[in-house]
Amino acid sequence: MSGLEHSASDVIEVDFKDIFTKIFKHKQTIISIVAIFIVVAVIYSFTAMPIYRSVSRILVEGKPPKIVKVDGTVLPDYTDQANFFNSQIEILKSHAIADLVFSDLGGYETWKNRGKSAGSIKPLKDVERIDFLIKHVKVTPVRMTQVIEVSVEDPDPELAARIANSWVRAYLLFSSVDQLVQRRSELETDLNLQLKFLKEKHPVIVGLKNEIDTIDQKIDNERVRLQSADNTLSGSRPGSRDISNVKILDRGLVPFKPISPRKTLNLVIAFILGLISSFGFILLFESLDQTIKTNMDVEQILRTTCLVAVPRQAKDKDLQDFGAEYITAKGRHSTVAEAFRSLRTGIIFSSPDRQKKTILVTSASPSEGKSTVAMNLATVFAQADERTIIIDTDLRNPRLHSVFKISRGQGITDVLAYDKADLKAYIHGTEIPNLDFMACGEIPPNPSELLGSKKMEEFIARLSGMYDRIIFDTPPILAATDAVVLSTRVNATILVVSSGSTNRHAALRCMTALKGVHAHILGVVLNKVNAKDQANYYYLYGENATKKV
């Protein structure tokens, strides 16, 4: 095989139909989970505290770039300009600015404490309130510009606008002191230089000293204003001539629409999260569920044919007078009976060249319905005018004798153990035309050896001359080796799997055991199928169908 062919065989196929089937099967779960998310989103959207945002914008113009010479080339150096701009951003984020705003507001209370009496709230220090204020102020540079945005969030729209404007005013005041200090330093440098050439009373020297004194007075005034809580910020006028490099572009306006909660967006997000969560839950549930549910599971997991999917018996009052073993005899127009007739047809037309006179019915574990399948299979063959016998070879836990209300005292074990020649003495007629029954007889100490003996082979050969179909009901494979041993003596073996109950690993072990003795596995009967799980299984015959055998 070529590399191309090998790689093609390793491709994992995604069965979207199977995924859709699983999702559709759990549609009620999806609806419930999505509904829960939406209800939570609605409750939150209409009960959450509305939050408003106000934004002020300032332009911070740095110094012109320095001109540097690199390898003979004159280039502008923007390093100082970038450092200056970043420094202004950090100043706006600083605790010093927040302190000034806190004083300008006359205090600030956390959101959860507003509107409550003093005795019902936990007292906070001013530092804690200022920290809470800083958390709800965002300083952001506008990309590729020298503009800085100061956005403030608060439940009170008017207070949000006040804080945004106050924050800018605090920065302007802080920056004004910085500008005055820089100007004073420049004047002192110039004064010291002039004193080397001029006397103290020279007009230039006197002028420089007077300007320095004026700046000192301004610095003192500004320092007092910065340290005072007596309406410091409210009395200042933004954009004064002392701060020519900072301009207010936009003042914070009182917002009229809250930014949170966003009701429509919350509902959309809740719907999407609900879908994602429900799909995740379904996939998790399906991955943890190791049972076989559908005919597709049978074919993909067990790699064998699903002969038929038998639905659960409907709770029809007309069908309650008899057990599930008699469904094909008493409720011939039911969907369950139609399923067994489909099974009969499948057996007849599968491998036409291979004789299937002797058929073994088994399962992985107890309570999967193997005896019910064996009984109904024998019934539909009898209804097709075939001479049929069903033999109870479950020598561990026999129960067919109780279905026919016949004593199990004499049966197949007596024939095999005592070489009984007269088989008819051990065969019982039933109320179903063309159907006979042989009980298990006394339970021997060595069932497997008895069923795998040469006498068993001879017994089957003798019955084959008397009947068209011989159905064997055997113990579960995982409970005993009887079914595996007997499968080597019959023409075909059917494994019964209970939908939603049989573990896939248990069924795989059964298939491995049967293949290990080269048993002819006809396929799997998927029993007790829930119609919701079997999306690909449909019957054309309803409960009132009139089709007859």
Coordinates of C-alpha atoms in Angstrom, one line a residue:
M1 CA 0.0 0.0 0.0
S2 CA 1.4 3.4 -0.9
G3 CA 2.0 6.2 1.6
L4 CA -0.9 8.1 0.1
E5 CA -3.3 5.2 0.7
H6 CA -2.0 4.7 4.2
S7 CA -2.4 8.3 5.1
A8 CA -5.9 8.3 3.7
S9 CA -6.9 5.4 5.8
D10 CA -5.7 7.1 8.9
V11 CA -8.0 10.1 8.4
I12 CA -10.5 10.5 11.2
E13 CA -13.9 11.1 9.9
V14 CA -16.2 13.5 11.7
D15 CA -19.7 12.3 11.6
F16 CA -21.7 15.5 11.8
K17 CA -24.9 13.6 11.5
D18 CA -24.0 11.7 14.7
I19 CA -23.1 14.9 16.5
F20 CA -26.4 16.5 15.4
T21 CA -28.3 13.4 16.5
K22 CA -26.8 13.6 20.0
I23 CA -27.5 17.3 20.3
F24 CA -31.1 16.8 19.1
K25 CA -31.5 14.0 21.6
H26 CA -30.6 16.3 24.4
K27 CA -32.5 19.3 23.1
Q28 CA -34.5 19.6 26.3
T29 CA -31.2 19.8 28.3
I30 CA -29.9 22.5 25.9
I31 CA -33.1 24.5 26.3
S32 CA -33.1 24.2 30.1
I33 CA -29.4 25.3 30.4
V34 CA -29.8 28.2 28.0
A35 CA -33.0 29.3 29.8
I36 CA -31.1 29.3 33.1
F37 CA -28.3 31.5 31.7
I38 CA -30.9 33.9 30.2
V39 CA -32.9 34.1 33.5
V40 CA -29.7 34.8 35.4
A41 CA -28.7 37.5 32.8
V42 CA -32.1 39.1 33.1
I43 CA -32.1 39.1 36.9
Y44 CA -28.6 40.6 36.9
S45 CA -29.3 43.2 34.2
F46 CA -32.4 44.6 36.0
T47 CA -31.0 44.4 39.5
A48 CA -27.3 45.4 39.1
M49 CA -26.2 48.8 40.0
P50 CA -26.0 51.0 36.8
I51 CA -22.6 52.4 36.2
Y52 CA -21.9 55.6 34.2
R53 CA -18.7 56.8 32.6
S54 CA -17.5 60.4 32.0
V55 CA -14.4 61.1 29.9
S56 CA -12.2 64.2 29.8
R57 CA -9.3 64.7 27.3
I58 CA -6.2 66.8 27.5
L59 CA -3.4 67.5 25.1
V60 CA 0.1 67.4 26.5
E61 CA 2.7 69.0 24.2
G62 CA 6.3 68.0 25.0
K63 CA 9.4 69.9 24.3
P64 CA 10.7 69.9 20.7
P65 CA 13.0 67.0 19.9
K66 CA 16.7 67.5 20.3
I67 CA 18.9 67.6 17.2
V68 CA 21.7 65.1 17.3
K69 CA 24.4 64.2 14.8
V70 CA 24.9 60.5 14.1
D71 CA 27.7 59.4 11.7
G72 CA 27.6 62.9 10.1
T73 CA 23.8 62.8 9.8
V74 CA 21.6 65.3 11.7
L75 CA 18.6 63.5 13.2
P76 CA 15.9 64.5 15.7
D77 CA 16.0 62.7 19.0
Y78 CA 12.5 62.1 20.4
T79 CA 13.7 60.3 23.6
D80 CA 13.2 63.2 25.9
Q81 CA 9.8 63.9 24.4
A82 CA 8.6 60.3 24.9
N83 CA 10.0 60.2 28.4
F84 CA 8.1 63.5 29.2
F85 CA 4.8 62.2 27.8
N86 CA 5.1 58.9 29.8
S87 CA 6.0 60.8 32.9
Q88 CA 2.8 62.9 32.6
I89 CA 0.7 59.7 32.3
E90 CA 2.2 58.3 35.5
I91 CA 1.6 61.7 37.2
L92 CA -2.1 61.4 36.3
K93 CA -2.2 57.9 37.8
S94 CA -0.5 59.0 41.0
H95 CA -1.8 59.0 44.5
A96 CA -0.9 62.7 44.7
I97 CA -3.5 63.6 42.1
A98 CA -6.1 61.4 43.7
D99 CA -5.4 63.2 47.1
L100 CA -6.1 66.5 45.5
V101 CA -9.3 65.3 43.9
F102 CA -10.5 63.7 47.1
S103 CA -10.0 67.1 48.9
D104 CA -11.7 68.9 46.0
L105 CA -14.8 66.6 46.3
G106 CA -14.9 67.0 50.0
G107 CA -14.6 63.3 50.5
Y108 CA -15.5 60.2 48.5
E109 CA -17.6 57.2 49.6
T110 CA -17.4 53.6 48.2
W111 CA -20.3 52.5 46.0
K112 CA -21.7 49.9 48.4
N113 CA -21.7 52.3 51.4
R114 CA -23.6 55.1 49.6
G115 CA -27.1 55.8 50.9
K116 CA -26.5 53.8 54.1
S117 CA -26.6 55.1 57.6
A118 CA -23.4 55.6 59.4
G119 CA -24.1 52.7 61.8
S120 CA -24.7 50.2 59.1
I121 CA -21.5 50.6 57.1
K122 CA -17.9 49.6 58.0
P123 CA -15.9 52.8 58.7
L124 CA -13.1 53.3 56.2
K125 CA -10.0 55.4 56.3
D126 CA -9.4 58.2 53.8
V127 CA -6.6 56.2 52.3
E128 CA -9.0 53.3 51.6
R129 CA -11.5 55.6 50.0
I130 CA -8.8 57.2 47.8
D131 CA -7.6 53.7 46.7
F132 CA -11.2 52.8 45.8
L133 CA -11.4 56.1 43.8
I134 CA -8.1 55.3 41.9
K135 CA -9.5 51.9 40.9
H136 CA -12.3 53.5 39.0
V137 CA -10.2 56.1 37.2
K138 CA -8.5 55.0 34.0
V139 CA -5.8 57.1 32.4
T140 CA -5.2 56.1 28.7
P141 CA -3.0 57.6 26.1
V142 CA -4.6 57.9 22.6
R143 CA -2.4 56.0 20.2
M144 CA -0.1 57.9 17.9
T145 CA -1.1 61.3 19.5
Q146 CA -0.1 63.4 22.5
V147 CA -3.7 63.2 23.9
I148 CA -4.5 61.6 27.2
E149 CA -8.0 60.4 28.2
V150 CA -9.1 60.4 31.8
S151 CA -12.3 58.2 32.1
V152 CA -14.2 57.8 35.4
E153 CA -16.8 55.3 36.3
D154 CA -19.4 55.8 39.0
P155 CA -23.0 55.0 39.8
D156 CA -23.7 58.7 40.0
P157 CA -23.5 60.3 36.6
E158 CA -23.0 63.8 37.9
L159 CA -20.3 62.7 40.3
A160 CA -18.5 60.8 37.5
A161 CA -18.3 64.1 35.5
R162 CA -17.2 66.0 38.6
I163 CA -14.4 63.6 39.2
A164 CA -13.2 63.6 35.6
N165 CA -13.0 67.4 35.5
S166 CA -11.5 67.6 39.0
W167 CA -8.8 65.1 38.0
V168 CA -7.7 67.3 35.1
R169 CA -7.7 70.4 37.3
A170 CA -5.6 68.6 39.9
Y171 CA -3.1 67.6 37.2
L172 CA -3.0 71.2 35.9
L173 CA -2.2 72.5 39.4
F174 CA 0.4 69.9 40.0
S175 CA 2.0 70.7 36.6
S176 CA 1.9 74.5 37.3
V177 CA 4.2 74.1 40.3
D178 CA 6.5 72.0 38.3
Q179 CA 6.7 74.6 35.5
L180 CA 7.4 77.4 38.1
V181 CA 10.2 75.4 39.7
Q182 CA 11.8 74.8 36.3
R183 CA 11.6 78.5 35.4
R184 CA 13.1 79.6 38.8
S185 CA 16.0 77.2 38.1
E186 CA 16.6 78.8 34.7
L187 CA 16.5 82.3 36.3
E188 CA 19.0 81.3 39.0
T189 CA 21.4 79.9 36.5
D190 CA 21.2 83.1 34.4
L191 CA 21.6 85.3 37.6
N192 CA 24.8 83.5 38.7
L193 CA 26.2 83.9 35.2
Q194 CA 25.4 87.7 35.1
L195 CA 26.9 88.3 38.5
K196 CA 30.3 87.4 37.1
F197 CA 30.1 90.5 34.9
L198 CA 27.6 92.9 36.6
K199 CA 27.2 94.4 40.0
E200 CA 24.4 93.7 42.4
K201 CA 22.5 97.0 41.7
H202 CA 22.7 96.6 37.9
P203 CA 19.1 96.8 36.4
V204 CA 19.6 93.4 34.8
I205 CA 20.5 91.8 38.1
V206 CA 17.7 93.6 39.9
G207 CA 15.2 92.5 37.3
L208 CA 16.3 88.8 37.6
K209 CA 16.0 88.9 41.4
N210 CA 12.6 90.5 41.2
E211 CA 11.4 87.8 38.8
I212 CA 12.8 85.1 41.0
D213 CA 11.0 86.6 44.0
T214 CA 7.7 86.7 42.1
I215 CA 8.1 83.0 41.2
D216 CA 8.9 82.2 44.8
Q217 CA 5.7 83.9 45.9
K218 CA 3.8 82.0 43.3
I219 CA 5.3 78.7 44.3
D220 CA 4.5 79.4 47.9
N221 CA 0.9 80.2 47.0
E222 CA 0.6 77.1 44.8
R223 CA 2.1 74.9 47.5
V224 CA -0.4 76.3 50.0
R225 CA -3.2 75.6 47.6
L226 CA -2.0 72.1 46.9
Q227 CA -1.8 71.3 50.6
S228 CA -5.1 72.9 51.5
A229 CA -8.5 71.4 51.2
D230 CA -10.2 74.8 51.2
N231 CA -11.7 74.8 47.7
T232 CA -8.2 74.6 46.2
L233 CA -9.2 73.0 42.9
S234 CA -12.5 74.6 42.4
G235 CA -11.0 78.1 42.4
S236 CA -8.4 77.3 39.7
R237 CA -8.9 78.0 36.1
P238 CA -7.8 75.3 33.7
G239 CA -5.5 76.3 30.9
S240 CA -3.9 79.2 32.7
R241 CA -0.9 80.9 31.0
D242 CA 1.5 79.1 33.4
I243 CA 0.8 75.7 31.8
S244 CA 1.0 76.5 28.1
N245 CA 2.0 72.9 27.2
V246 CA -1.2 71.4 28.5
K247 CA -4.6 72.1 26.9
I248 CA -8.0 70.7 27.8
L249 CA -9.6 69.3 24.7
D250 CA -12.8 67.9 26.2
R251 CA -14.4 68.4 29.6
G252 CA -16.2 65.5 31.3
L253 CA -19.9 65.7 30.6
V254 CA -22.7 64.2 32.6
P255 CA -23.5 60.9 30.9
F256 CA -27.2 60.1 30.3
K257 CA -26.8 56.4 29.5
P258 CA -25.1 53.8 31.7
I259 CA -22.3 51.7 30.3
S260 CA -23.2 48.8 32.6
P261 CA -25.3 46.7 32.8
R262 CA -25.8 46.4 29.0
K263 CA -29.0 44.4 28.9
T264 CA -29.1 43.4 25.3
L265 CA -25.4 42.4 25.2
N266 CA -25.9 40.5 28.5
L267 CA -28.7 38.5 27.0
V268 CA -26.7 37.7 23.8
I269 CA -23.7 36.6 25.9
A270 CA -25.9 34.5 28.2
F271 CA -27.5 32.8 25.1
I272 CA -24.1 32.1 23.6
L273 CA -22.6 30.9 27.0
G274 CA -25.7 28.8 27.5
L275 CA -25.3 27.1 24.2
I276 CA -21.5 26.5 24.7
S277 CA -22.1 25.2 28.3
S278 CA -24.9 22.9 27.2
F279 CA -22.9 21.5 24.3
G280 CA -19.9 21.0 26.6
F281 CA -22.2 19.3 29.1
I282 CA -23.6 17.0 26.4
L283 CA -20.2 16.1 25.1
L284 CA -18.9 15.4 28.6
F285 CA -22.0 13.3 29.4
E286 CA -21.6 11.4 26.1
S287 CA -17.9 10.8 26.7
L288 CA -18.5 9.5 30.2
D289 CA -21.4 7.3 29.1
Q290 CA -19.7 4.1 28.0
T291 CA -22.9 2.3 27.0
I292 CA -24.1 1.4 23.5
K293 CA -27.2 3.2 22.5
T294 CA -27.8 3.2 18.8
N295 CA -27.2 1.1 15.7
M296 CA -24.5 3.5 14.8
D297 CA -22.7 2.7 18.1
V298 CA -23.0 -1.0 17.3
E299 CA -21.4 -0.6 13.9
Q300 CA -18.7 1.8 15.0
I301 CA -17.7 0.3 18.3
L302 CA -18.3 -3.5 17.7
R303 CA -17.5 -3.4 14.0
T304 CA -20.4 -5.7 13.2
T305 CA -23.9 -5.5 11.7
C306 CA -26.8 -4.2 13.8
L307 CA -29.5 -6.7 12.7
V308 CA -32.4 -4.7 14.2
A309 CA -33.1 -2.2 16.8
V310 CA -36.0 -3.4 19.0
P311 CA -37.9 -0.5 20.8
R312 CA -39.0 -0.7 24.3
Q313 CA -42.4 -2.3 24.7
A314 CA -45.1 0.4 24.7
K315 CA -47.3 0.7 27.7
D316 CA -50.3 -0.2 25.8
K317 CA -53.2 -1.6 28.0
D318 CA -54.0 -4.1 25.2
L319 CA -50.5 -5.6 25.6
Q320 CA -50.3 -5.7 29.4
D321 CA -52.0 -9.1 29.8
F322 CA -48.8 -11.0 28.7
G323 CA -45.1 -10.7 29.1
A324 CA -42.5 -9.3 26.6
E325 CA -41.7 -12.9 25.5
Y326 CA -45.2 -13.1 23.8
I327 CA -45.2 -9.7 22.1
T328 CA -44.9 -11.2 18.6
A329 CA -47.6 -13.8 19.4
K330 CA -50.1 -11.6 21.1
G331 CA -49.4 -8.1 19.8
R332 CA -48.6 -8.9 16.2
H333 CA -49.3 -5.4 15.0
S334 CA -47.0 -3.7 17.4
T335 CA -43.8 -2.0 16.5
V336 CA -41.9 -4.5 18.6
A337 CA -43.4 -7.4 16.7
E338 CA -42.5 -5.7 13.4
A339 CA -38.9 -5.4 14.6
F340 CA -38.7 -9.1 15.1
R341 CA -40.2 -9.8 11.7
S342 CA -37.5 -7.5 10.3
L343 CA -34.9 -9.6 12.2
R344 CA -36.3 -12.8 10.7
T345 CA -36.1 -11.3 7.2
G346 CA -32.5 -10.1 7.8
I347 CA -31.5 -13.6 9.0
I348 CA -33.1 -15.3 6.0
F349 CA -31.5 -13.0 3.4
S350 CA -28.1 -12.5 5.1
S351 CA -25.5 -14.8 3.5
P352 CA -27.9 -16.9 1.4
D353 CA -25.3 -19.5 0.7
R354 CA -24.8 -20.2 4.4
Q355 CA -27.3 -22.4 6.3
K356 CA -28.6 -20.8 9.5
K357 CA -30.7 -23.6 10.9
T358 CA -29.2 -23.5 14.4
I359 CA -29.0 -20.1 16.0
L360 CA -27.5 -19.2 19.4
V361 CA -28.8 -16.1 21.3
T362 CA -26.6 -14.7 24.0
S363 CA -25.7 -11.4 25.7
A364 CA -22.9 -9.9 27.7
S365 CA -24.6 -9.7 31.0
P366 CA -27.9 -10.6 32.6
S367 CA -31.1 -8.5 32.2
E368 CA -30.3 -7.5 28.6
G369 CA -33.3 -9.4 27.2
K370 CA -31.6 -12.3 25.5
S371 CA -34.4 -14.8 26.5
T372 CA -37.0 -12.4 25.3
V373 CA -35.2 -12.0 21.9
A374 CA -34.8 -15.8 21.6
M375 CA -38.4 -16.4 22.4
N376 CA -39.8 -13.8 19.9
L377 CA -37.3 -14.9 17.2
A378 CA -38.5 -18.4 17.5
T379 CA -42.1 -17.2 17.4
V380 CA -41.7 -15.2 14.2
F381 CA -40.0 -18.2 12.5
A382 CA -42.9 -20.4 13.6
Q383 CA -45.4 -17.8 12.3
A384 CA -43.6 -18.2 8.9
D385 CA -44.7 -21.9 8.8
E386 CA -41.2 -23.1 9.8
R387 CA -41.0 -25.9 12.3
T388 CA -39.2 -24.3 15.1
I389 CA -37.9 -25.4 18.5
I390 CA -36.4 -23.2 21.3
I391 CA -34.1 -24.9 23.8
D392 CA -33.2 -23.5 27.1
T393 CA -29.4 -24.1 27.4
D394 CA -29.0 -21.4 30.1
L395 CA -27.8 -24.0 32.5
R396 CA -26.8 -21.3 35.1
N397 CA -30.1 -19.5 35.5
P398 CA -32.9 -21.0 33.3
R399 CA -36.1 -19.2 33.0
L400 CA -37.9 -20.2 29.8
H401 CA -39.7 -23.1 31.5
S402 CA -41.5 -20.5 33.7
V403 CA -42.5 -18.6 30.5
F404 CA -44.2 -21.7 29.1
K405 CA -45.3 -22.8 32.6
I406 CA -43.6 -26.1 32.2
S407 CA -41.5 -28.0 34.7
R408 CA -37.8 -28.0 33.9
G409 CA -37.2 -31.4 35.5
Q410 CA -36.6 -33.2 32.3
G411 CA -34.8 -31.5 29.4
I412 CA -31.6 -31.3 27.3
T413 CA -29.2 -32.2 30.2
D414 CA -31.1 -35.5 30.6
V415 CA -30.8 -36.3 26.9
L416 CA -27.1 -35.5 26.9
A417 CA -26.2 -37.1 30.2
Y418 CA -28.2 -40.3 29.8
D419 CA -28.1 -40.8 26.0
K420 CA -31.8 -40.6 25.7
A421 CA -32.9 -41.8 22.2
D422 CA -36.5 -40.7 22.4
L423 CA -36.2 -37.0 22.0
K424 CA -39.9 -36.5 21.6
A425 CA -40.4 -37.4 25.3
Y426 CA -38.5 -34.3 26.2
I427 CA -40.0 -31.9 23.7
H428 CA -43.1 -29.9 24.7
G429 CA -45.6 -28.4 22.4
T430 CA -46.7 -24.7 23.0
E431 CA -49.8 -22.7 22.3
I432 CA -47.9 -21.1 19.4
P433 CA -48.4 -23.1 16.2
N434 CA -45.2 -24.7 14.8
L435 CA -43.2 -23.8 18.0
D436 CA -41.9 -26.5 20.4
F437 CA -39.9 -26.1 23.5
M438 CA -37.2 -28.2 25.4
A439 CA -36.4 -27.2 29.0
C440 CA -32.9 -27.3 30.4
G441 CA -33.4 -30.3 32.7
E442 CA -31.4 -30.8 35.9
I443 CA -28.5 -28.3 36.2
P444 CA -25.2 -30.3 35.9
P445 CA -22.0 -29.5 37.7
N446 CA -20.1 -29.1 34.4
P447 CA -22.4 -27.2 32.0
S448 CA -19.6 -26.0 29.6
E449 CA -18.2 -29.5 29.2
L450 CA -21.7 -30.9 28.5
L451 CA -22.5 -28.3 25.9
G452 CA -19.2 -28.7 24.1
S453 CA -19.3 -32.4 24.1
K454 CA -19.5 -34.8 21.1
K455 CA -23.0 -35.8 22.4
M456 CA -24.1 -32.2 21.9
E457 CA -23.0 -32.2 18.3
E458 CA -24.9 -35.4 17.7
F459 CA -28.0 -34.0 19.5
I460 CA -28.0 -31.0 17.2
A461 CA -27.7 -33.2 14.2
R462 CA -30.7 -35.3 15.3
L463 CA -32.8 -32.2 15.9
S464 CA -31.8 -30.7 12.5
G465 CA -33.7 -33.6 10.9
M466 CA -36.8 -32.7 12.8
Y467 CA -36.9 -28.9 12.6
D468 CA -36.3 -26.0 10.2
R469 CA -35.0 -23.7 13.0
I470 CA -33.4 -24.5 16.3
I471 CA -33.0 -21.5 18.7
F472 CA -30.7 -21.8 21.7
D473 CA -31.1 -19.5 24.7
T474 CA -27.7 -19.5 26.5
P475 CA -26.1 -17.8 29.6
P476 CA -24.5 -14.4 29.3
I477 CA -20.9 -14.7 28.0
L478 CA -19.3 -12.7 30.8
A479 CA -21.1 -14.9 33.4
A480 CA -19.9 -18.3 31.9
T481 CA -18.1 -19.8 29.0
D482 CA -21.2 -21.9 28.0
A483 CA -22.3 -19.6 25.1
V484 CA -18.8 -19.4 23.7
V485 CA -18.4 -23.2 23.8
L486 CA -21.8 -23.8 22.2
S487 CA -21.2 -21.1 19.5
T488 CA -18.8 -23.6 17.8
R489 CA -21.6 -26.1 17.3
V490 CA -24.2 -23.8 15.7
N491 CA -24.6 -22.1 12.3
A492 CA -25.0 -18.5 13.6
T493 CA -24.6 -16.5 16.8
I494 CA -26.6 -13.4 17.8
L495 CA -25.4 -11.1 20.5
V496 CA -28.1 -9.1 22.3
V497 CA -27.1 -5.6 23.5
S498 CA -29.4 -3.5 25.8
S499 CA -29.5 0.1 24.6
G500 CA -28.2 2.5 27.2
S501 CA -27.3 -0.4 29.5
T502 CA -24.6 -2.6 28.0
N503 CA -21.1 -1.3 28.5
R504 CA -19.2 -1.0 25.3
H505 CA -16.1 -2.7 26.8
A506 CA -18.2 -5.6 28.0
A507 CA -19.7 -6.0 24.5
L508 CA -16.2 -5.8 23.0
R509 CA -15.0 -8.6 25.3
C510 CA -17.9 -10.7 24.1
M511 CA -17.1 -10.1 20.5
T512 CA -13.4 -11.0 21.1
A513 CA -14.4 -14.2 22.9
L514 CA -16.7 -15.3 20.1
K515 CA -14.1 -14.4 17.4
G516 CA -11.5 -16.3 19.4
V517 CA -13.3 -19.6 18.8
H518 CA -14.2 -18.6 15.2
A519 CA -17.9 -18.4 15.9
H520 CA -20.1 -17.2 13.0
I521 CA -21.4 -14.0 14.4
L522 CA -24.5 -13.0 12.5
G523 CA -24.7 -9.6 14.2
V524 CA -26.2 -7.7 17.1
V525 CA -29.8 -7.2 18.2
L526 CA -30.0 -3.8 19.9
N527 CA -32.7 -4.3 22.5
K528 CA -34.8 -1.9 24.6
V529 CA -34.1 1.1 22.4
N530 CA -35.4 4.5 23.4
A531 CA -36.9 6.1 20.3
K532 CA -35.2 9.4 21.2
D533 CA -31.8 7.7 21.2
Q534 CA -32.4 5.9 17.9
A535 CA -32.8 8.8 15.5
N536 CA -32.0 6.6 12.4
Y537 CA -34.5 3.9 13.3
Y538 CA -38.0 4.3 11.9
Y539 CA -40.9 2.0 11.5
L540 CA -43.4 2.3 8.8
Y541 CA -45.9 0.4 10.9
G542 CA -47.7 2.1 13.7
E543 CA -49.6 0.6 16.6
N544 CA -52.6 0.3 14.4
A545 CA -50.8 -1.2 11.4
T546 CA -52.6 -3.9 9.6
K547 CA -49.7 -5.8 8.1
K548 CA -49.9 -9.6 8.8
V549 CA -47.4 -12.4 8.4

